[in-house]
PDB file of C-alpha atoms in Angstrom:
ATOM      1  CA  MET A 536       0.000   0.000   0.000  1.00  0.00           C
ATOM      2  CA  THR A 537       1.392   3.378  -0.988  1.00  0.00           C
ATOM      3  CA  LEU A 538       0.186   6.333   1.001  1.00  0.00           C
ATOM      4  CA  LEU A 539       0.533   9.793  -0.454  1.00  0.00           C
ATOM      5  CA  PHE A 540       1.329  12.819   1.679  1.00  0.00           C
ATOM      6  CA  ARG A 541      -0.026  16.103   0.357  1.00  0.00           C
ATOM      7  CA  PRO A 542      -0.144  19.504   1.991  1.00  0.00           C
ATOM      8  CA  MET A 543      -3.516  20.071   3.633  1.00  0.00           C
ATOM      9  CA  ASP A 544      -5.970  21.914   1.410  1.00  0.00           C
ATOM     10  CA  ALA A 545      -9.345  23.479   2.225  1.00  0.00           C
ATOM     11  CA  ASP A 546     -11.365  20.430   1.101  1.00  0.00           C
ATOM     12  CA  GLY A 547      -9.213  18.120   3.195  1.00  0.00           C
ATOM     13  CA  ALA A 548      -9.461  20.420   6.214  1.00  0.00           C
ATOM     14  CA  ARG A 549     -13.264  20.527   5.955  1.00  0.00           C
ATOM     15  CA  THR A 550     -13.309  16.737   5.660  1.00  0.00           C
ATOM     16  CA  LEU A 551     -11.394  16.151   8.879  1.00  0.00           C
ATOM     17  CA  ILE A 552     -13.288  18.855  10.724  1.00  0.00           C
ATOM     18  CA  GLY A 553     -16.356  16.692  10.057  1.00  0.00           C
ATOM     19  CA  TRP A 554     -14.850  13.484  11.440  1.00  0.00           C
ATOM     20  CA  ARG A 555     -16.666  12.178  14.544  1.00  0.00           C
ATOM     21  CA  TYR A 556     -15.148   9.615  16.897  1.00  0.00           C
ATOM     22  CA  PRO A 557     -16.970   7.425  19.432  1.00  0.00           C
ATOM     23  CA  PRO A 558     -16.316   7.923  23.157  1.00  0.00           C
ATOM     24  CA  PRO A 559     -13.736   8.182  24.631  1.00  0.00           C
ATOM     25  CA  TYR A 560     -11.950   9.156  21.387  1.00  0.00           C
ATOM     26  CA  GLN A 561     -14.212  12.172  20.801  1.00  0.00           C
ATOM     27  CA  ILE A 562     -11.503  14.312  22.400  1.00  0.00           C
ATOM     28  CA  TYR A 563      -9.738  14.118  19.029  1.00  0.00           C
ATOM     29  CA  GLN A 564     -12.520  15.709  16.990  1.00  0.00           C
ATOM     30  CA  LEU A 565     -12.850  19.383  16.245  1.00  0.00           C
ATOM     31  CA  ASP A 566     -16.182  20.513  17.663  1.00  0.00           C
ATOM     32  CA  LEU A 567     -16.553  23.929  16.093  1.00  0.00           C
ATOM     33  CA  SER A 568     -19.401  26.334  15.668  1.00  0.00           C
ATOM     34  CA  PRO A 569     -20.081  27.230  12.026  1.00  0.00           C
ATOM     35  CA  ALA A 570     -18.590  30.671  12.710  1.00  0.00           C
ATOM     36  CA  HIS A 571     -15.201  29.093  13.548  1.00  0.00           C
ATOM     37  CA  ILE A 572     -14.883  26.609  10.699  1.00  0.00           C
ATOM     38  CA  GLY A 573     -13.226  29.164   8.408  1.00  0.00           C
ATOM     39  CA  GLU A 574     -10.592  29.907  11.068  1.00  0.00           C
ATOM     40  CA  ALA A 575      -9.895  26.195  11.492  1.00  0.00           C
ATOM     41  CA  VAL A 576      -9.573  25.678   7.730  1.00  0.00           C
ATOM     42  CA  ALA A 577      -7.154  28.607   7.544  1.00  0.00           C
ATOM     43  CA  PHE A 578      -5.089  27.171  10.405  1.00  0.00           C
ATOM     44  CA  LEU A 579      -4.971  23.634   8.994  1.00  0.00           C
ATOM     45  CA  THR A 580      -3.986  24.856   5.522  1.00  0.00           C
ATOM     46  CA  ASP A 581      -1.341  27.340   6.692  1.00  0.00           C
ATOM     47  CA  PRO A 582       2.030  25.854   5.590  1.00  0.00           C
ATOM     48  CA  LEU A 583       3.610  27.081   8.841  1.00  0.00           C
ATOM     49  CA  ASN A 584       1.448  24.582  10.754  1.00  0.00           C
ATOM     50  CA  ALA A 585       2.713  21.664   8.602  1.00  0.00           C
ATOM     51  CA  TYR A 586      -0.508  19.649   8.230  1.00  0.00           C
ATOM     52  CA  CYS A 587      -0.648  16.919   5.575  1.00  0.00           C
ATOM     53  CA  ARG A 588      -3.401  14.808   4.118  1.00  0.00           C
ATOM     54  CA  ILE A 589      -2.567  11.109   4.011  1.00  0.00           C
ATOM     55  CA  GLU A 590      -4.428   9.527   1.144  1.00  0.00           C
ATOM     56  CA  GLN A 591      -4.696   6.600  -1.199  1.00  0.00           C
ATOM     57  CA  ALA A 592      -3.893   6.943  -4.903  1.00  0.00           C
ATOM     58  CA  ASP A 593      -7.591   7.619  -5.610  1.00  0.00           C
ATOM     59  CA  GLY A 594      -7.439  10.744  -3.429  1.00  0.00           C
ATOM     60  CA  SER A 595      -9.469   9.381  -0.520  1.00  0.00           C
ATOM     61  CA  ILE A 596      -8.205  10.771   2.789  1.00  0.00           C
ATOM     62  CA  GLU A 597      -7.423   8.037   5.272  1.00  0.00           C
ATOM     63  CA  ALA A 598      -5.545  10.064   7.854  1.00  0.00           C
ATOM     64  CA  PHE A 599      -3.733  13.320   8.473  1.00  0.00           C
ATOM     65  CA  CYS A 600      -0.589  14.370  10.281  1.00  0.00           C
ATOM     66  CA  CYS A 601       1.205  17.468  11.452  1.00  0.00           C
ATOM     67  CA  PHE A 602       4.767  18.270  12.369  1.00  0.00           C
ATOM     68  CA  GLY A 603       5.915  20.743  14.993  1.00  0.00           C
ATOM     69  CA  LEU A 604       4.298  22.816  17.713  1.00  0.00           C
ATOM     70  CA  ASP A 605       0.679  21.857  17.058  1.00  0.00           C
ATOM     71  CA  ALA A 606       1.549  18.252  17.960  1.00  0.00           C
ATOM     72  CA  GLN A 607       2.437  19.349  21.503  1.00  0.00           C
ATOM     73  CA  VAL A 608       0.093  19.514  24.514  1.00  0.00           C
ATOM     74  CA  ASP A 609       0.412  22.274  27.093  1.00  0.00           C
ATOM     75  CA  GLY A 610       1.943  20.981  30.306  1.00  0.00           C
ATOM     76  CA  GLY A 611       4.480  18.632  28.731  1.00  0.00           C
ATOM     77  CA  ASP A 612       8.233  19.182  28.844  1.00  0.00           C
ATOM     78  CA  TYR A 613       9.314  19.825  25.275  1.00  0.00           C
ATOM     79  CA  SER A 614      12.698  21.327  26.113  1.00  0.00           C
ATOM     80  CA  ASP A 615      14.663  18.561  24.351  1.00  0.00           C
ATOM     81  CA  ASP A 616      15.202  19.128  20.636  1.00  0.00           C
ATOM     82  CA  ALA A 617      12.863  16.805  18.696  1.00  0.00           C
ATOM     83  CA  LEU A 618      10.377  16.859  15.840  1.00  0.00           C
ATOM     84  CA  ASP A 619       6.853  16.513  17.225  1.00  0.00           C
ATOM     85  CA  LEU A 620       4.441  14.358  15.228  1.00  0.00           C
ATOM     86  CA  GLY A 621       0.664  14.427  15.364  1.00  0.00           C
ATOM     87  CA  MET A 622      -1.627  11.997  13.555  1.00  0.00           C
ATOM     88  CA  GLY A 623      -5.322  11.296  13.201  1.00  0.00           C
ATOM     89  CA  VAL A 624      -6.986   8.422  11.363  1.00  0.00           C
ATOM     90  CA  ARG A 625     -10.420   8.541   9.732  1.00  0.00           C
ATOM     91  CA  PRO A 626     -12.910   7.257  12.341  1.00  0.00           C
ATOM     92  CA  ASP A 627     -14.186   4.318  10.269  1.00  0.00           C
ATOM     93  CA  LEU A 628     -10.603   3.067   9.842  1.00  0.00           C
ATOM     94  CA  THR A 629      -9.633   3.076  13.537  1.00  0.00           C
ATOM     95  CA  GLY A 630      -9.433  -0.105  15.580  1.00  0.00           C
ATOM     96  CA  GLN A 631      -8.674  -2.282  12.542  1.00  0.00           C
ATOM     97  CA  GLY A 632      -4.987  -2.902  13.225  1.00  0.00           C
ATOM     98  CA  ARG A 633      -3.849  -0.471  10.524  1.00  0.00           C
ATOM     99  CA  GLY A 634      -2.482   2.222  12.849  1.00  0.00           C
ATOM    100  CA  VAL A 635       1.088   0.995  12.564  1.00  0.00           C
ATOM    101  CA  ILE A 636       0.877   1.362   8.768  1.00  0.00           C
ATOM    102  CA  TYR A 637      -0.039   5.025   9.144  1.00  0.00           C
ATOM    103  CA  ALA A 638       2.471   5.671  11.957  1.00  0.00           C
ATOM    104  CA  THR A 639       5.286   4.038   9.979  1.00  0.00           C
ATOM    105  CA  ALA A 640       4.410   6.140   6.940  1.00  0.00           C
ATOM    106  CA  VAL A 641       4.368   9.332   9.052  1.00  0.00           C
ATOM    107  CA  VAL A 642       7.782   8.440  10.504  1.00  0.00           C
ATOM    108  CA  GLN A 643       9.167   7.793   7.019  1.00  0.00           C
ATOM    109  CA  HIS A 644       7.734  11.073   5.731  1.00  0.00           C
ATOM    110  CA  ALA A 645       9.227  12.934   8.707  1.00  0.00           C
ATOM    111  CA  LEU A 646      12.652  11.353   8.144  1.00  0.00           C
ATOM    112  CA  GLU A 647      12.596  12.227   4.442  1.00  0.00           C
ATOM    113  CA  SER A 648      11.214  15.747   4.863  1.00  0.00           C
ATOM    114  CA  TYR A 649      12.830  17.007   8.065  1.00  0.00           C
ATOM    115  CA  ALA A 650      15.835  14.749   8.836  1.00  0.00           C
ATOM    116  CA  PRO A 651      15.236  14.973  12.616  1.00  0.00           C
ATOM    117  CA  THR A 652      17.583  13.449  15.166  1.00  0.00           C
ATOM    118  CA  ILE A 653      14.706  12.646  17.553  1.00  0.00           C
ATOM    119  CA  LEU A 654      11.002  12.074  16.836  1.00  0.00           C
ATOM    120  CA  ARG A 655       8.373  12.679  19.540  1.00  0.00           C
ATOM    121  CA  VAL A 656       4.648  11.936  19.912  1.00  0.00           C
ATOM    122  CA  THR A 657       2.243  12.995  22.646  1.00  0.00           C
ATOM    123  CA  ILE A 658      -0.722  10.685  23.296  1.00  0.00           C
ATOM    124  CA  ALA A 659      -3.668  10.815  25.680  1.00  0.00           C
ATOM    125  CA  GLU A 660      -2.946   8.538  28.634  1.00  0.00           C
ATOM    126  CA  PHE A 661      -6.177   6.533  28.200  1.00  0.00           C
ATOM    127  CA  ASN A 662      -5.400   5.797  24.533  1.00  0.00           C
ATOM    128  CA  GLN A 663      -3.584   2.501  24.953  1.00  0.00           C
ATOM    129  CA  ARG A 664      -4.377   1.617  21.349  1.00  0.00           C
ATOM    130  CA  ALA A 665      -2.364   4.590  20.018  1.00  0.00           C
ATOM    131  CA  GLN A 666       0.435   3.984  22.514  1.00  0.00           C
ATOM    132  CA  ARG A 667       0.828   0.405  21.241  1.00  0.00           C
ATOM    133  CA  VAL A 668       0.871   1.644  17.629  1.00  0.00           C
ATOM    134  CA  TRP A 669       3.688   4.113  18.263  1.00  0.00           C
ATOM    135  CA  GLN A 670       5.623   1.584  20.370  1.00  0.00           C
ATOM    136  CA  LYS A 671       5.467  -0.825  17.409  1.00  0.00           C
ATOM    137  CA  ALA A 672       6.918   2.023  15.317  1.00  0.00           C
ATOM    138  CA  GLY A 673       9.941   2.133  17.662  1.00  0.00           C
ATOM    139  CA  PHE A 674       8.880   4.772  20.198  1.00  0.00           C
ATOM    140  CA  ASN A 675       9.439   4.502  23.959  1.00  0.00           C
ATOM    141  CA  GLN A 676       7.672   6.382  26.725  1.00  0.00           C
ATOM    142  CA  VAL A 677       9.801   9.089  28.340  1.00  0.00           C
ATOM    143  CA  GLN A 678       7.276  11.234  30.216  1.00  0.00           C
ATOM    144  CA  GLU A 679       3.809  11.412  31.786  1.00  0.00           C
ATOM    145  CA  PHE A 680       2.053  14.683  32.575  1.00  0.00           C
ATOM    146  CA  ARG A 681      -1.294  16.391  33.041  1.00  0.00           C
ATOM    147  CA  SER A 682      -2.514  19.013  30.589  1.00  0.00           C
ATOM    148  CA  ALA A 683      -2.313  22.506  32.036  1.00  0.00           C
ATOM    149  CA  THR A 684      -5.615  23.303  30.286  1.00  0.00           C
ATOM    150  CA  ASN A 685      -7.913  20.439  31.303  1.00  0.00           C
ATOM    151  CA  GLY A 686      -5.952  18.165  33.649  1.00  0.00           C
ATOM    152  CA  ARG A 687      -6.188  15.211  31.237  1.00  0.00           C
ATOM    153  CA  GLY A 688      -3.270  12.758  31.409  1.00  0.00           C
ATOM    154  CA  PHE A 689      -0.827  12.439  28.527  1.00  0.00           C
ATOM    155  CA  VAL A 690       2.336  10.488  27.752  1.00  0.00           C
ATOM    156  CA  ILE A 691       5.262  11.447  25.561  1.00  0.00           C
ATOM    157  CA  LEU A 692       7.128   8.839  23.528  1.00  0.00           C
ATOM    158  CA  THR A 693      10.323   9.344  21.524  1.00  0.00           C
ATOM    159  CA  ARG A 694      12.577   7.472  19.139  1.00  0.00           C
ATOM    160  CA  ASP A 695      15.779   8.167  17.269  1.00  0.00           C
ATOM    161  CA  GLY A 696      15.327   9.802  13.907  1.00  0.00           C
ATOM    162  CA  VAL A 697      17.798   7.564  12.129  1.00  0.00           C
ATOM    163  CA  GLY A 698      17.303   4.671   9.789  1.00  0.00           C
ATOM    164  CA  GLU A 699      14.740   3.952   7.143  1.00  0.00           C
ATOM    165  CA  GLU A 700      11.403   2.367   7.897  1.00  0.00           C
ATOM    166  CA  SER A 701      10.491  -0.813   6.115  1.00  0.00           C
ATOM    167  CA  GLY A 702       7.099  -1.664   4.716  1.00  0.00           C
ATOM    168  CA  VAL A 703       4.960   1.254   3.656  1.00  0.00           C
ATOM    169  CA  ARG A 704       6.505   3.813   1.333  1.00  0.00           C
ATOM    170  CA  SER A 705       5.217   7.333   1.361  1.00  0.00           C
ATOM    171  CA  GLN A 706       5.426   9.697  -1.573  1.00  0.00           C
ATOM    172  CA  GLU A 707       5.380  13.471  -1.592  1.00  0.00           C
ATOM    173  CA  SER A 708       3.002  14.782  -4.224  1.00  0.00           C
ATOM    174  CA  GLU A 709       4.399  17.101  -6.836  1.00  0.00           C
TER     175      GLU A 709
END
């Protein structure tokens, strides 16, 4: 399976704004009033925020990712130099054992695009499913903390940014 990484566009942003997850994963959805959708689209499509669509060759969006500050959660210690990764998978594709395919592709894309020395992900503490996915992709837990905003528990996992991933190949669109 080849996954394509494309910069987020307005159609893609509107698509993921509409994604709805079942409890307890609803914390990952963007619950916005209609008045704020335009602001969210502008944010997600701003190249400085480094959001990408992850899609199949037919253009169907299966997931998205981001690189940098927006993948951090307030309250965590991000003082070590690392590239932060964020990822979301289309709700109907979660829980099917495919998470490691997406995570591996995101890691490969990060290595090819940013050449980081350390990769870092922040995951909600309750989300054991996502923690297992990123551990299978070579990440190890280095920190636990509570969000300064809502008190929710989170964990931070890191891995070295060296070596090439096997399996899924990602391609940057032209």
